[in-house]
Each structure stands twice: as C-alpha cells, then as structure tokens.
mmCIF file of N, CA, C and O and ligand atoms in Angstrom:
data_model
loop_
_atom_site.group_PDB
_atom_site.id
_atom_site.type_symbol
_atom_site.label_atom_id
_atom_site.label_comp_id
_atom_site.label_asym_id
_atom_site.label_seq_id
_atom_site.Cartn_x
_atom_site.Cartn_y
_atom_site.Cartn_z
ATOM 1 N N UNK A 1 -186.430 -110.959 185.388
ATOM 2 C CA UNK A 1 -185.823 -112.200 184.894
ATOM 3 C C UNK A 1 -186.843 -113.339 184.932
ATOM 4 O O UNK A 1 -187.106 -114.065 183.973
ATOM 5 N N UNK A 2 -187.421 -113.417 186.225
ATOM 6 C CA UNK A 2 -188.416 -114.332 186.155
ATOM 7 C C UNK A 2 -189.714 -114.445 185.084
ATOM 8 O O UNK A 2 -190.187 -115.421 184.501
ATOM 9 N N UNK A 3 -190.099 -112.951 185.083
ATOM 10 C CA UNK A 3 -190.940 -112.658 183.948
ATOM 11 C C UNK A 3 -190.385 -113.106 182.956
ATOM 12 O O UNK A 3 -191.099 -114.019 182.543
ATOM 13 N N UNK A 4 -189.731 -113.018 182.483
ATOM 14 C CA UNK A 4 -188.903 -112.671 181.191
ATOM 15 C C UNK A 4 -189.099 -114.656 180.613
ATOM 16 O O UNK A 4 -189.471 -115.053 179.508
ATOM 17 N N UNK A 5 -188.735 -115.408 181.698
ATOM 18 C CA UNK A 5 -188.718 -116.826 181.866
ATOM 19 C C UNK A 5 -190.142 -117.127 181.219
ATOM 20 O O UNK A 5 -190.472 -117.664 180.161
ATOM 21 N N UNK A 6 -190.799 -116.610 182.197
ATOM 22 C CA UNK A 6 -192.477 -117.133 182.243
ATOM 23 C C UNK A 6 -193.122 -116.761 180.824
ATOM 24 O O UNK A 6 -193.937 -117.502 180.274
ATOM 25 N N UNK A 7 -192.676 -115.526 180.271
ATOM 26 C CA UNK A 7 -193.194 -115.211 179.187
ATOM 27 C C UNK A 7 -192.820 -116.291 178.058
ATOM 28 O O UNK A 7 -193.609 -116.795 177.259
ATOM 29 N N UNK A 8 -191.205 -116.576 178.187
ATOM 30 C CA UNK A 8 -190.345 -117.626 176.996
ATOM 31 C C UNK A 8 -191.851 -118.852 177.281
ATOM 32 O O UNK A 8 -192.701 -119.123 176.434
ATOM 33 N N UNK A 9 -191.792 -119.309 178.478
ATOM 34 C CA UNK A 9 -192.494 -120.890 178.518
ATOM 35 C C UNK A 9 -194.062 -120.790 178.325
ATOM 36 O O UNK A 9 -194.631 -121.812 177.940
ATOM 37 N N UNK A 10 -194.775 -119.705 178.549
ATOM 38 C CA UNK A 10 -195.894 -119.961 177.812
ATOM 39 C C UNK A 10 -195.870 -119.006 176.488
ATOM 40 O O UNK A 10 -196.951 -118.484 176.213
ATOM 41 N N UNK A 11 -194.924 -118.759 175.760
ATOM 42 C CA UNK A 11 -195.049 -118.345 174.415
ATOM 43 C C UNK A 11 -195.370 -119.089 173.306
ATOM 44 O O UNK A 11 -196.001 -118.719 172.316
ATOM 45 N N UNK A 12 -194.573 -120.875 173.694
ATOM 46 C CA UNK A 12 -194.867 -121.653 172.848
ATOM 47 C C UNK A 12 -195.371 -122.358 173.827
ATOM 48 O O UNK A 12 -194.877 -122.150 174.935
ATOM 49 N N UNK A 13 -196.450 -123.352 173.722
ATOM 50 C CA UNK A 13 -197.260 -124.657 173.813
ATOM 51 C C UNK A 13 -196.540 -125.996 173.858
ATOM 52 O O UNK A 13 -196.600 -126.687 172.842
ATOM 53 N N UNK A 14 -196.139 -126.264 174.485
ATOM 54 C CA UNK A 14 -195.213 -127.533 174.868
ATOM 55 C C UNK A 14 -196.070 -128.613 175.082
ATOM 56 O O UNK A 14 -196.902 -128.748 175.979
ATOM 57 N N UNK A 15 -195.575 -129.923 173.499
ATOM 58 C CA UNK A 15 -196.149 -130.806 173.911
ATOM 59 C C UNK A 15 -195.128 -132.216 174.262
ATOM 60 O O UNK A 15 -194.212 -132.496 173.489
ATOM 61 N N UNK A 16 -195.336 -132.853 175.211
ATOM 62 C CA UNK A 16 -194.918 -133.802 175.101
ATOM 63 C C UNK A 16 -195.145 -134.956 175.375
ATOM 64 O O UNK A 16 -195.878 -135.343 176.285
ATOM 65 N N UNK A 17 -194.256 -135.929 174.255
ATOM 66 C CA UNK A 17 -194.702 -137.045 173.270
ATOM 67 C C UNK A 17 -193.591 -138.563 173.951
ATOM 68 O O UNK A 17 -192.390 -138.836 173.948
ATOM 69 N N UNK A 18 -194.699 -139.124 174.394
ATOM 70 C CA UNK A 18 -193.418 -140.473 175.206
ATOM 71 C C UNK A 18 -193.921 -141.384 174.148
ATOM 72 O O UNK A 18 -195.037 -141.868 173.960
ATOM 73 N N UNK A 19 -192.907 -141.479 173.572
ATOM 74 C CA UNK A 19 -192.086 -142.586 172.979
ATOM 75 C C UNK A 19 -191.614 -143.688 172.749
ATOM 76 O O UNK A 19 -190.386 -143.629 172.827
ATOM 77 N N UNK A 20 -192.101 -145.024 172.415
ATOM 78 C CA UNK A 20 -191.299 -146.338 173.181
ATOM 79 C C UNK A 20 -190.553 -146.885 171.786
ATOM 80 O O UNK A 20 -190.984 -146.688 170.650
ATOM 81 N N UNK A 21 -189.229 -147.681 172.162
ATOM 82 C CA UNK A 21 -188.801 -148.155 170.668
ATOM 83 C C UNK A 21 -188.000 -149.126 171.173
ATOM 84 O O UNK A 21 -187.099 -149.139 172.011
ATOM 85 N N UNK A 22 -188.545 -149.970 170.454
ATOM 86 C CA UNK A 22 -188.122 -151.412 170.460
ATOM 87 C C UNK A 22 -187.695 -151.877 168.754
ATOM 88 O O UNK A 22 -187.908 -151.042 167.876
ATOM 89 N N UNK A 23 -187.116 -153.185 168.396
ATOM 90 C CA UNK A 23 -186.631 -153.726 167.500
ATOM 91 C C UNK A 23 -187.962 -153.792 166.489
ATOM 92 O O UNK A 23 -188.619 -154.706 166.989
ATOM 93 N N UNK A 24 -188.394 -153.507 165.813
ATOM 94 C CA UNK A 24 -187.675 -152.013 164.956
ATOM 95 C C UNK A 24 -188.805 -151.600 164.870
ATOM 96 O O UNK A 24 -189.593 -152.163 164.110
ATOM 97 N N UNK A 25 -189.204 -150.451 165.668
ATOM 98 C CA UNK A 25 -190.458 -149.474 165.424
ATOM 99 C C UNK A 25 -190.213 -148.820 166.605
ATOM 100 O O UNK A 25 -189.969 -149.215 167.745
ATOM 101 N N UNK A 26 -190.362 -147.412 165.945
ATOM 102 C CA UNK A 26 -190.559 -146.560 167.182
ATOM 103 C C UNK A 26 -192.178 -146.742 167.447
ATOM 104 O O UNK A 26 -192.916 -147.221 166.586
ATOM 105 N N UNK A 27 -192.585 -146.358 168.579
ATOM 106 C CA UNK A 27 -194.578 -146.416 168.843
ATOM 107 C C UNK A 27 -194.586 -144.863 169.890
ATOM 108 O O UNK A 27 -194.104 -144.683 171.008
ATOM 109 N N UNK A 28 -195.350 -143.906 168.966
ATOM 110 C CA UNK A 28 -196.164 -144.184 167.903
ATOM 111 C C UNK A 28 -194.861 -143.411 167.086
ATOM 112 O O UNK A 28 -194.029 -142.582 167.452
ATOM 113 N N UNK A 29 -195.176 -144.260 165.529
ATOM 114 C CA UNK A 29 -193.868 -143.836 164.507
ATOM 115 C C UNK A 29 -194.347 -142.715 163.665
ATOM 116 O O UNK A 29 -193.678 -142.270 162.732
ATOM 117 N N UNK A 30 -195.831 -142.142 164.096
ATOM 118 C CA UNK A 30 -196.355 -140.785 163.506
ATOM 119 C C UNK A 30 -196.783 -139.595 164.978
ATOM 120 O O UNK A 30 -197.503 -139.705 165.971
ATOM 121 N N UNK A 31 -195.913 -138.529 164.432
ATOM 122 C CA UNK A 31 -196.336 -137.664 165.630
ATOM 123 C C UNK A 31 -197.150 -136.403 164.733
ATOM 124 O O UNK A 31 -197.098 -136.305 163.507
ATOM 125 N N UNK A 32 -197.719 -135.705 165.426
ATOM 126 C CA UNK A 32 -198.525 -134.635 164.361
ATOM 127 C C UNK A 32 -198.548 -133.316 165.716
ATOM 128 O O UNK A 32 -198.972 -133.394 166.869
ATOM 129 N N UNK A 33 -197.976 -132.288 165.053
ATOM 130 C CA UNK A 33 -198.023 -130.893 165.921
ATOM 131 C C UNK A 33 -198.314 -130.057 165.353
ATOM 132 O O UNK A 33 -198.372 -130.143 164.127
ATOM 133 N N UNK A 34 -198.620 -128.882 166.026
ATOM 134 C CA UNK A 34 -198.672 -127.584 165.180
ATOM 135 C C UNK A 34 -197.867 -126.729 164.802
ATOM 136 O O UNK A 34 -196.975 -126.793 165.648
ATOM 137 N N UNK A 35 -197.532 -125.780 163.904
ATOM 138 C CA UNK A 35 -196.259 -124.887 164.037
ATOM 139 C C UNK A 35 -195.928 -124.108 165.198
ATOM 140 O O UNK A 35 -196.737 -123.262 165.579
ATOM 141 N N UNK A 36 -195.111 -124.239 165.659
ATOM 142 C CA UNK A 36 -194.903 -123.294 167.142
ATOM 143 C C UNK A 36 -194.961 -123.431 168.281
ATOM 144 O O UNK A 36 -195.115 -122.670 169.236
ATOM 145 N N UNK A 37 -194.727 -125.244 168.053
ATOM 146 C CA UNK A 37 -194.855 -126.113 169.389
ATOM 147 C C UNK A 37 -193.581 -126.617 169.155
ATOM 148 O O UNK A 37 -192.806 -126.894 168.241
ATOM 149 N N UNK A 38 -193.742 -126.621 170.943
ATOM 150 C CA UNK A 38 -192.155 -127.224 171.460
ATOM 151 C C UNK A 38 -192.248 -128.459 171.834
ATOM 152 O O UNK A 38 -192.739 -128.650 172.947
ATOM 153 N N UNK A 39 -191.769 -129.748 170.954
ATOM 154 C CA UNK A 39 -192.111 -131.012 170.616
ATOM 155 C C UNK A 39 -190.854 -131.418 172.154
ATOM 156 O O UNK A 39 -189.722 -130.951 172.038
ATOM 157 N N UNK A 40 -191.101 -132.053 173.140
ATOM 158 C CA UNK A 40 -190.527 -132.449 174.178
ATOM 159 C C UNK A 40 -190.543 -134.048 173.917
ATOM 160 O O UNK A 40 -191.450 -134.623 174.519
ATOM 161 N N UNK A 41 -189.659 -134.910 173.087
ATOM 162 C CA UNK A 41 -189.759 -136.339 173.251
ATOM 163 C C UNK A 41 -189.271 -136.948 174.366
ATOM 164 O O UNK A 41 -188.398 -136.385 175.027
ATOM 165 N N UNK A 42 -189.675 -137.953 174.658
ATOM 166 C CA UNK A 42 -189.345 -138.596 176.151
ATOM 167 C C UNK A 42 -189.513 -140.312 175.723
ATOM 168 O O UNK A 42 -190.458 -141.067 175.955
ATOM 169 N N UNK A 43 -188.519 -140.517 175.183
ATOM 170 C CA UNK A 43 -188.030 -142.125 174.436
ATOM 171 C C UNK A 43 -187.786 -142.807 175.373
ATOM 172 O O UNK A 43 -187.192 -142.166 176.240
ATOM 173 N N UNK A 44 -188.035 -144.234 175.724
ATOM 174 C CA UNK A 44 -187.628 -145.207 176.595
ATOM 175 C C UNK A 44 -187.325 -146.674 175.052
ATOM 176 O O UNK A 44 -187.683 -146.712 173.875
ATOM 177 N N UNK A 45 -186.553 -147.590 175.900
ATOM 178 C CA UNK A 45 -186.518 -148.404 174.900
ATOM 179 C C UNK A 45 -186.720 -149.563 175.555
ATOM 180 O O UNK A 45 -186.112 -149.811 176.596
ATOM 181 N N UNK A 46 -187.432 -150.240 175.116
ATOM 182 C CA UNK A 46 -187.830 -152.007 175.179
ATOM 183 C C UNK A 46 -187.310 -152.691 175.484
ATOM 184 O O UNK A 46 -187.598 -153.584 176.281
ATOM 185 N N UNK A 47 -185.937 -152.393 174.690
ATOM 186 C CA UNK A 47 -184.613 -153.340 174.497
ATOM 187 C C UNK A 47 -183.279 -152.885 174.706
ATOM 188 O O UNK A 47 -182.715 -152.352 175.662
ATOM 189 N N UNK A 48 -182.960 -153.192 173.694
ATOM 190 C CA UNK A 48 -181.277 -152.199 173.341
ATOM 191 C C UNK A 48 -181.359 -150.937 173.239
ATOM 192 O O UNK A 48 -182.280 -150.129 173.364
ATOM 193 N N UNK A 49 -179.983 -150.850 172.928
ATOM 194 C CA UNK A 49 -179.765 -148.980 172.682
ATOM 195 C C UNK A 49 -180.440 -148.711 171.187
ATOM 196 O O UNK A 49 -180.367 -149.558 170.297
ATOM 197 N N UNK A 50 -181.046 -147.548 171.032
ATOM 198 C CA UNK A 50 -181.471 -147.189 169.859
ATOM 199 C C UNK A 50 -181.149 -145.800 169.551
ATOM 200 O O UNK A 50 -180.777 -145.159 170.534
ATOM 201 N N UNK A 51 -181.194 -145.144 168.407
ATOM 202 C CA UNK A 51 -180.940 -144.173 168.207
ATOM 203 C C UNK A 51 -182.010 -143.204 167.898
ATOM 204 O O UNK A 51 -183.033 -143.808 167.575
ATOM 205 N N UNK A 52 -182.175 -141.679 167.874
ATOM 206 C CA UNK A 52 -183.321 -140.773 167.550
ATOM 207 C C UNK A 52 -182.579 -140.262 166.852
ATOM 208 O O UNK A 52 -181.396 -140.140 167.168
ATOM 209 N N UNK A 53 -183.017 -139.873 165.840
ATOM 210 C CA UNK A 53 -182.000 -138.953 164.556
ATOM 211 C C UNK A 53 -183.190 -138.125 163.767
ATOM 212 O O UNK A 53 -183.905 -138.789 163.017
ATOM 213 N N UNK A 54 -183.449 -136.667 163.898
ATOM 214 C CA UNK A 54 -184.242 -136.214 162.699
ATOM 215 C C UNK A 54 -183.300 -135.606 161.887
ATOM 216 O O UNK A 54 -182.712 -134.618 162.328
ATOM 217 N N UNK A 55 -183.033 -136.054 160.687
ATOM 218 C CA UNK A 55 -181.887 -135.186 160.272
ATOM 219 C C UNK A 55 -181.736 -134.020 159.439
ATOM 220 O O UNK A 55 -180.722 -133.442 159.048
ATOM 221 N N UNK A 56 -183.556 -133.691 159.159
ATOM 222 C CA UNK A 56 -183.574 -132.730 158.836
ATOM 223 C C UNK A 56 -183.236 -131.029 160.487
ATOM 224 O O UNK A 56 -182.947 -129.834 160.435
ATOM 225 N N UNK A 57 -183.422 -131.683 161.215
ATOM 226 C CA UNK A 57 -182.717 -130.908 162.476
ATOM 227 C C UNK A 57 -181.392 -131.071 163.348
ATOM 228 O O UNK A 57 -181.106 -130.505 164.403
ATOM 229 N N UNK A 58 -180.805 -131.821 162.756
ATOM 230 C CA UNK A 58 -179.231 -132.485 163.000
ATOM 231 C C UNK A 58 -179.614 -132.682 164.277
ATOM 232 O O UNK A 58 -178.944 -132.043 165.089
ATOM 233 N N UNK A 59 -180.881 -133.681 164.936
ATOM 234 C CA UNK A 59 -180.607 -134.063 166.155
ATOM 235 C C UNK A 59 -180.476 -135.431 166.083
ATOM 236 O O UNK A 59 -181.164 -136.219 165.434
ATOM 237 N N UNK A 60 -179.450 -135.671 166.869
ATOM 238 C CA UNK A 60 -178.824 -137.307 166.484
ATOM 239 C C UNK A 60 -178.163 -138.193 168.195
ATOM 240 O O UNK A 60 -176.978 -138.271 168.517
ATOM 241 N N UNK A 61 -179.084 -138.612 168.815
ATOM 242 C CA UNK A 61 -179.094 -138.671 170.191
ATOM 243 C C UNK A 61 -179.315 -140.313 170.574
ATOM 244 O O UNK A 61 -180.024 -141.050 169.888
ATOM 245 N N UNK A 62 -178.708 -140.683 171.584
ATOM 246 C CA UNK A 62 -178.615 -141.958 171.696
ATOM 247 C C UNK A 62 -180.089 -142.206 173.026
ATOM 248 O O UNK A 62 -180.306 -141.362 173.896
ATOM 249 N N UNK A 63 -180.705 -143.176 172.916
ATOM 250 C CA UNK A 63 -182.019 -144.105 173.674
ATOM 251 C C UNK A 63 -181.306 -144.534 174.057
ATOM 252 O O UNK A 63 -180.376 -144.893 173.334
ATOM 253 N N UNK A 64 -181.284 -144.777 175.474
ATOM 254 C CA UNK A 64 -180.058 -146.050 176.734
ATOM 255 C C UNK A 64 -180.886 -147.404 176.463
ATOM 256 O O UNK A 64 -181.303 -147.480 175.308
ATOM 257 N N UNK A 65 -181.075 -148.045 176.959
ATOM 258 C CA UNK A 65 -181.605 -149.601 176.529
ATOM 259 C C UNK A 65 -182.571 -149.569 177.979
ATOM 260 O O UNK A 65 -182.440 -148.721 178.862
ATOM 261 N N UNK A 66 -183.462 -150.583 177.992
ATOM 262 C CA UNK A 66 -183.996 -150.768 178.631
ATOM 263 C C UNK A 66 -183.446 -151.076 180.049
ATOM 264 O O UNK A 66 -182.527 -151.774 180.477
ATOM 265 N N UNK A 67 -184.253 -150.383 180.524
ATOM 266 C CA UNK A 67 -184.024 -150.032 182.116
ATOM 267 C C UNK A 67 -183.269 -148.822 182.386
ATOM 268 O O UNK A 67 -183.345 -148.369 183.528
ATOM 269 N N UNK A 68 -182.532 -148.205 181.502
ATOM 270 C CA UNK A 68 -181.574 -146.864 182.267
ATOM 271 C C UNK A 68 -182.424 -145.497 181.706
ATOM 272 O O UNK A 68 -181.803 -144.528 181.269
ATOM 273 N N UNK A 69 -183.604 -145.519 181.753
ATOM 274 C CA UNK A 69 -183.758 -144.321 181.716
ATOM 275 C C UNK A 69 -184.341 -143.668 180.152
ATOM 276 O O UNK A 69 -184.467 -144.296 179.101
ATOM 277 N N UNK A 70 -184.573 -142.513 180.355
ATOM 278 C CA UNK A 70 -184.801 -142.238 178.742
ATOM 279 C C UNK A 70 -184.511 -141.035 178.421
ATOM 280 O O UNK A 70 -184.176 -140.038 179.061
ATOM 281 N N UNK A 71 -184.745 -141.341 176.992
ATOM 282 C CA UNK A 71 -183.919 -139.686 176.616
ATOM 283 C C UNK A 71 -184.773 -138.438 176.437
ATOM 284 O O UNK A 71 -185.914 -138.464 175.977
ATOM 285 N N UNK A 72 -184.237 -137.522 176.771
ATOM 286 C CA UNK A 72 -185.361 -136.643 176.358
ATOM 287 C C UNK A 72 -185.138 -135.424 174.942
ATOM 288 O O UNK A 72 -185.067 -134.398 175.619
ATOM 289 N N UNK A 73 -185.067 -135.189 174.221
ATOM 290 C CA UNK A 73 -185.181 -134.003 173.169
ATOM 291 C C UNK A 73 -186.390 -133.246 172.858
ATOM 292 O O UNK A 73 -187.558 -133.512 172.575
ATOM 293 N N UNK A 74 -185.772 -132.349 172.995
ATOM 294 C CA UNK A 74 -185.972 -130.847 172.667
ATOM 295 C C UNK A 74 -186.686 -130.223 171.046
ATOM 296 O O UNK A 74 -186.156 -129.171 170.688
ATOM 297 N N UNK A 75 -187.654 -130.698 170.210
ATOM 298 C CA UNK A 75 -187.972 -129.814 169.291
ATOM 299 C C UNK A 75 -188.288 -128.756 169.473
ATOM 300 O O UNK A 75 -188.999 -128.561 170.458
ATOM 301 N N UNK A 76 -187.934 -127.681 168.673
ATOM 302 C CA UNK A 76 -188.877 -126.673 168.187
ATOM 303 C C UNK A 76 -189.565 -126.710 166.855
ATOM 304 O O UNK A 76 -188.946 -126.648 165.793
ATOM 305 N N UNK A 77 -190.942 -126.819 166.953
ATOM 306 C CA UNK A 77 -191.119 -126.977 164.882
ATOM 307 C C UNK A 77 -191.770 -125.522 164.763
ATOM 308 O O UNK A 77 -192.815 -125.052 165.212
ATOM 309 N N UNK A 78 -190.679 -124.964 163.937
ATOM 310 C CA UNK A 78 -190.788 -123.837 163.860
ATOM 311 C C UNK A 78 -191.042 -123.522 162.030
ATOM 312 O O UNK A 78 -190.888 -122.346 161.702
ATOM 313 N N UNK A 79 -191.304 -124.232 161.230
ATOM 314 C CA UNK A 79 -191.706 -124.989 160.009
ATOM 315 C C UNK A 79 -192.127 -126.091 159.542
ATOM 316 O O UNK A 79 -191.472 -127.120 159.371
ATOM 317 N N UNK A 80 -193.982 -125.773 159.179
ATOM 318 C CA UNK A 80 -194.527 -127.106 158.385
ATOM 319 C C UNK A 80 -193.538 -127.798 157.464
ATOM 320 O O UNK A 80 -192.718 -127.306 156.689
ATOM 321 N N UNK A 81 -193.884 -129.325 157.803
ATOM 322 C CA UNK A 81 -193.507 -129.702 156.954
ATOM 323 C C UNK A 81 -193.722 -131.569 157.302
ATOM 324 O O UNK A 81 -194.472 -131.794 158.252
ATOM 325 N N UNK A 82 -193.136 -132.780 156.620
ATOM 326 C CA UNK A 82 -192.954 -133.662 157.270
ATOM 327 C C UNK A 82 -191.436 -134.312 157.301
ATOM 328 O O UNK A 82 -190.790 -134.770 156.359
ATOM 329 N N UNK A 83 -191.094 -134.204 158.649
ATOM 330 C CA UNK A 83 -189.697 -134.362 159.086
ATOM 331 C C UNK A 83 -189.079 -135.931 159.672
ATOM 332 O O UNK A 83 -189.251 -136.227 160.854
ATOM 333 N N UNK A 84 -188.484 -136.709 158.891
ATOM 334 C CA UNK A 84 -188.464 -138.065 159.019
ATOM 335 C C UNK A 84 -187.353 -138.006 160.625
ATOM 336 O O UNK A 84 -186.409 -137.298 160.976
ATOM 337 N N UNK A 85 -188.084 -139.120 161.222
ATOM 338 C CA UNK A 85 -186.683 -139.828 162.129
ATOM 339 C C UNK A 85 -186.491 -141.231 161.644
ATOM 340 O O UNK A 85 -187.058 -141.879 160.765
ATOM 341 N N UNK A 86 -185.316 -141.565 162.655
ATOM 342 C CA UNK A 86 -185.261 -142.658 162.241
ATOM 343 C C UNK A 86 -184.135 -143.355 163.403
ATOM 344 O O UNK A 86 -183.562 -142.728 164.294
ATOM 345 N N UNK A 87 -184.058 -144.270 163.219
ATOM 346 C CA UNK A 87 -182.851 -144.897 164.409
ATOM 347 C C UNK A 87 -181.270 -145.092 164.024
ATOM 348 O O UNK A 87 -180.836 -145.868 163.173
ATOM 349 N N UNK A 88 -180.515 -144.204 164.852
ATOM 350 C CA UNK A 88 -179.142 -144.115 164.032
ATOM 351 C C UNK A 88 -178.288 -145.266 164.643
ATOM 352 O O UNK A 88 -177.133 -145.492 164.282
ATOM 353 N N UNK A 89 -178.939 -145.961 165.580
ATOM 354 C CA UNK A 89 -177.786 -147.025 166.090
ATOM 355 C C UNK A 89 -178.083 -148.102 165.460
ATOM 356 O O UNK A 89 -179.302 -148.264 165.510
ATOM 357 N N UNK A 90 -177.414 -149.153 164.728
ATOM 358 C CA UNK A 90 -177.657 -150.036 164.227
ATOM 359 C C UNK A 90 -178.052 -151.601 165.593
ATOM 360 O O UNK A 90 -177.306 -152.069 166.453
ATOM 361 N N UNK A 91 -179.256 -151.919 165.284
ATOM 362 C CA UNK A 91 -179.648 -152.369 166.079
ATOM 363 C C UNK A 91 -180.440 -153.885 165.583
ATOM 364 O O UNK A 91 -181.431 -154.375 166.124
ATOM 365 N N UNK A 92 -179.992 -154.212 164.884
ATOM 366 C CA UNK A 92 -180.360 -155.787 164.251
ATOM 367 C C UNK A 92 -180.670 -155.671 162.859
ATOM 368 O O UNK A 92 -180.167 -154.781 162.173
ATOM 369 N N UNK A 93 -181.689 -156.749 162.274
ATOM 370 C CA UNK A 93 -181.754 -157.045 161.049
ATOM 371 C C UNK A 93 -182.993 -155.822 160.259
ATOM 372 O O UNK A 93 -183.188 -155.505 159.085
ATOM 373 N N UNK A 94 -183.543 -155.452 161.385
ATOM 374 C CA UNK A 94 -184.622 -154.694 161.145
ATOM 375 C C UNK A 94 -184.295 -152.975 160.749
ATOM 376 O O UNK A 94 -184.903 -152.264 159.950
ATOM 377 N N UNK A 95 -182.830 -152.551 161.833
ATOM 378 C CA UNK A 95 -182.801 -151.563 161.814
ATOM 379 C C UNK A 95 -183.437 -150.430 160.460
ATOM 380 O O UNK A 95 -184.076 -149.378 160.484
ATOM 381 N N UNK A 96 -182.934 -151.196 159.484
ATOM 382 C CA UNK A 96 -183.377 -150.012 158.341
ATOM 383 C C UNK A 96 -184.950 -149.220 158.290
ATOM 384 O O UNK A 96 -185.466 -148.215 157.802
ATOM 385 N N UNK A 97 -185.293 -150.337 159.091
ATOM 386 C CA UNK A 97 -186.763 -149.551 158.989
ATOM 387 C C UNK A 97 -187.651 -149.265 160.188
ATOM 388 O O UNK A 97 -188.856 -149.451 160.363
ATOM 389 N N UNK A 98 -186.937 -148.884 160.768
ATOM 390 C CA UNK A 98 -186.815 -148.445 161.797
ATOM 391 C C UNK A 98 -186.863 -146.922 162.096
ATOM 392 O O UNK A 98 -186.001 -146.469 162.848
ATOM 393 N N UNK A 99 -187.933 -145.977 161.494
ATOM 394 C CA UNK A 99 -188.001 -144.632 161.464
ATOM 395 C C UNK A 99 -190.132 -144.689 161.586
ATOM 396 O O UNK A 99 -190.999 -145.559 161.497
ATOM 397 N N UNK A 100 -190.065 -142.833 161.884
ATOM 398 C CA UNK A 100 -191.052 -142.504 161.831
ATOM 399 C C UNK A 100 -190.833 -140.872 160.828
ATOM 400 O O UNK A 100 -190.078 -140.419 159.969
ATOM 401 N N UNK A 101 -192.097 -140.432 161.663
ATOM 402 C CA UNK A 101 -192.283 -139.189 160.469
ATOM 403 C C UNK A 101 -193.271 -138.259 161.862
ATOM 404 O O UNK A 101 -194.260 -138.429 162.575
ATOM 405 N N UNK A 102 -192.227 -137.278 161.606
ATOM 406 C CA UNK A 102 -193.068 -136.048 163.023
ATOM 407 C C UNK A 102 -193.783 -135.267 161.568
ATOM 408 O O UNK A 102 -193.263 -135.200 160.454
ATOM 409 N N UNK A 103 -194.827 -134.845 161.904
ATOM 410 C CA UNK A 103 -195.816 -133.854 160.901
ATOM 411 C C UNK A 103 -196.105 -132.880 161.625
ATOM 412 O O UNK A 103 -196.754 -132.973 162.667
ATOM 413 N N UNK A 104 -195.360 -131.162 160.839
ATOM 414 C CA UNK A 104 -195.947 -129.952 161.400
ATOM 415 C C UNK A 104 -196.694 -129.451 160.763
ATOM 416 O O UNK A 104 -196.211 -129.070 159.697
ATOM 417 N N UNK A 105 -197.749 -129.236 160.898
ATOM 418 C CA UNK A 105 -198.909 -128.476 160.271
ATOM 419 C C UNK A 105 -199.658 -127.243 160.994
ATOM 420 O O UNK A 105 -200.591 -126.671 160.430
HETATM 421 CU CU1 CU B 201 -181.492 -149.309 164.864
#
C-alpha cells in the first residue's frame, strides 16, 4: 500500500505555484507547466474574497480574503493546451478582468 502511494507521488512531478490576488489581478496571471504535472495552487488574497475558476476543468473554488488562509487546488494537466482562469466572485469594478491563463506544454 505504501508502495503503491510512493509510486502514485513520484509518477507525476508536482509543482507548486503560490498565488496572490488582489483587486483585480491574480500575480503571477501566467503559469507555464509541462504535460503531466500536478499543478498544486496555493492562492492567498490581498483583500477580499476572490474566486479561482478554470472552466475549462470545472474547478470553481472560493480564495477566503485576507488573513484566513488560502486555498489550495489540485491540477492535473494532463493536456497541452492554454487553459484560462479567472475570478468567479464578483469583486468590484475591475472584476471582469480579473483572469489569467495556466499554459501546458
Ligand atoms: Cu472578482
């Protein structure tokens, strides 16, 4: 079982990517991986609550606001491609533009 564990966690290459997002930009709003990496985000926010949404992976997860902590998600990019996020909580005048772009190559 343990094997079995150890083999899953170094099969893929785990990277992970901290995150900060404030009114309105995530930093950094370009991430770049390889295929077959396990994208580990670790979001804190500046400010308010914000949202992480890639929706080409229906992950749609709430950022606590500054000071409680941060969120963490789970990619797998298991297909090149470029996969937009963006912030699903509406969060001022800016929100709309308020996204980035993860790149698997
Ligand atoms: Cu927003």
């Amino acid at each position: 079982m343990l094997g079995l564990l150890l083999l899953l966690l170094t099969a893929s290459p785990t990277k992970v990517v901290h995150m900060t997002a404030e009114r309105f930009t995530f930093i950094p709003s370009q991430v770049k991986v390889k295929v077959g990496t396990v994208v580990e985000f670790r979001i804190h926010s500046e400010d308010t609550n914000h949202g992480f949404r890639i929706p080409a992976a229906g992950i749609n997860e709430v950022i606590p606001k500054r000071g409680r902590g941060e969120l963490k998600v789970i990619y797998r990019a298991e297909r090149p491609g470029r996969f937009d996020f963006e912030c699903s909580k509406p969060c001022g005048a800016g929100h709309n533009m308020m996204r980035g772009v993860l790149i698997v190559e």
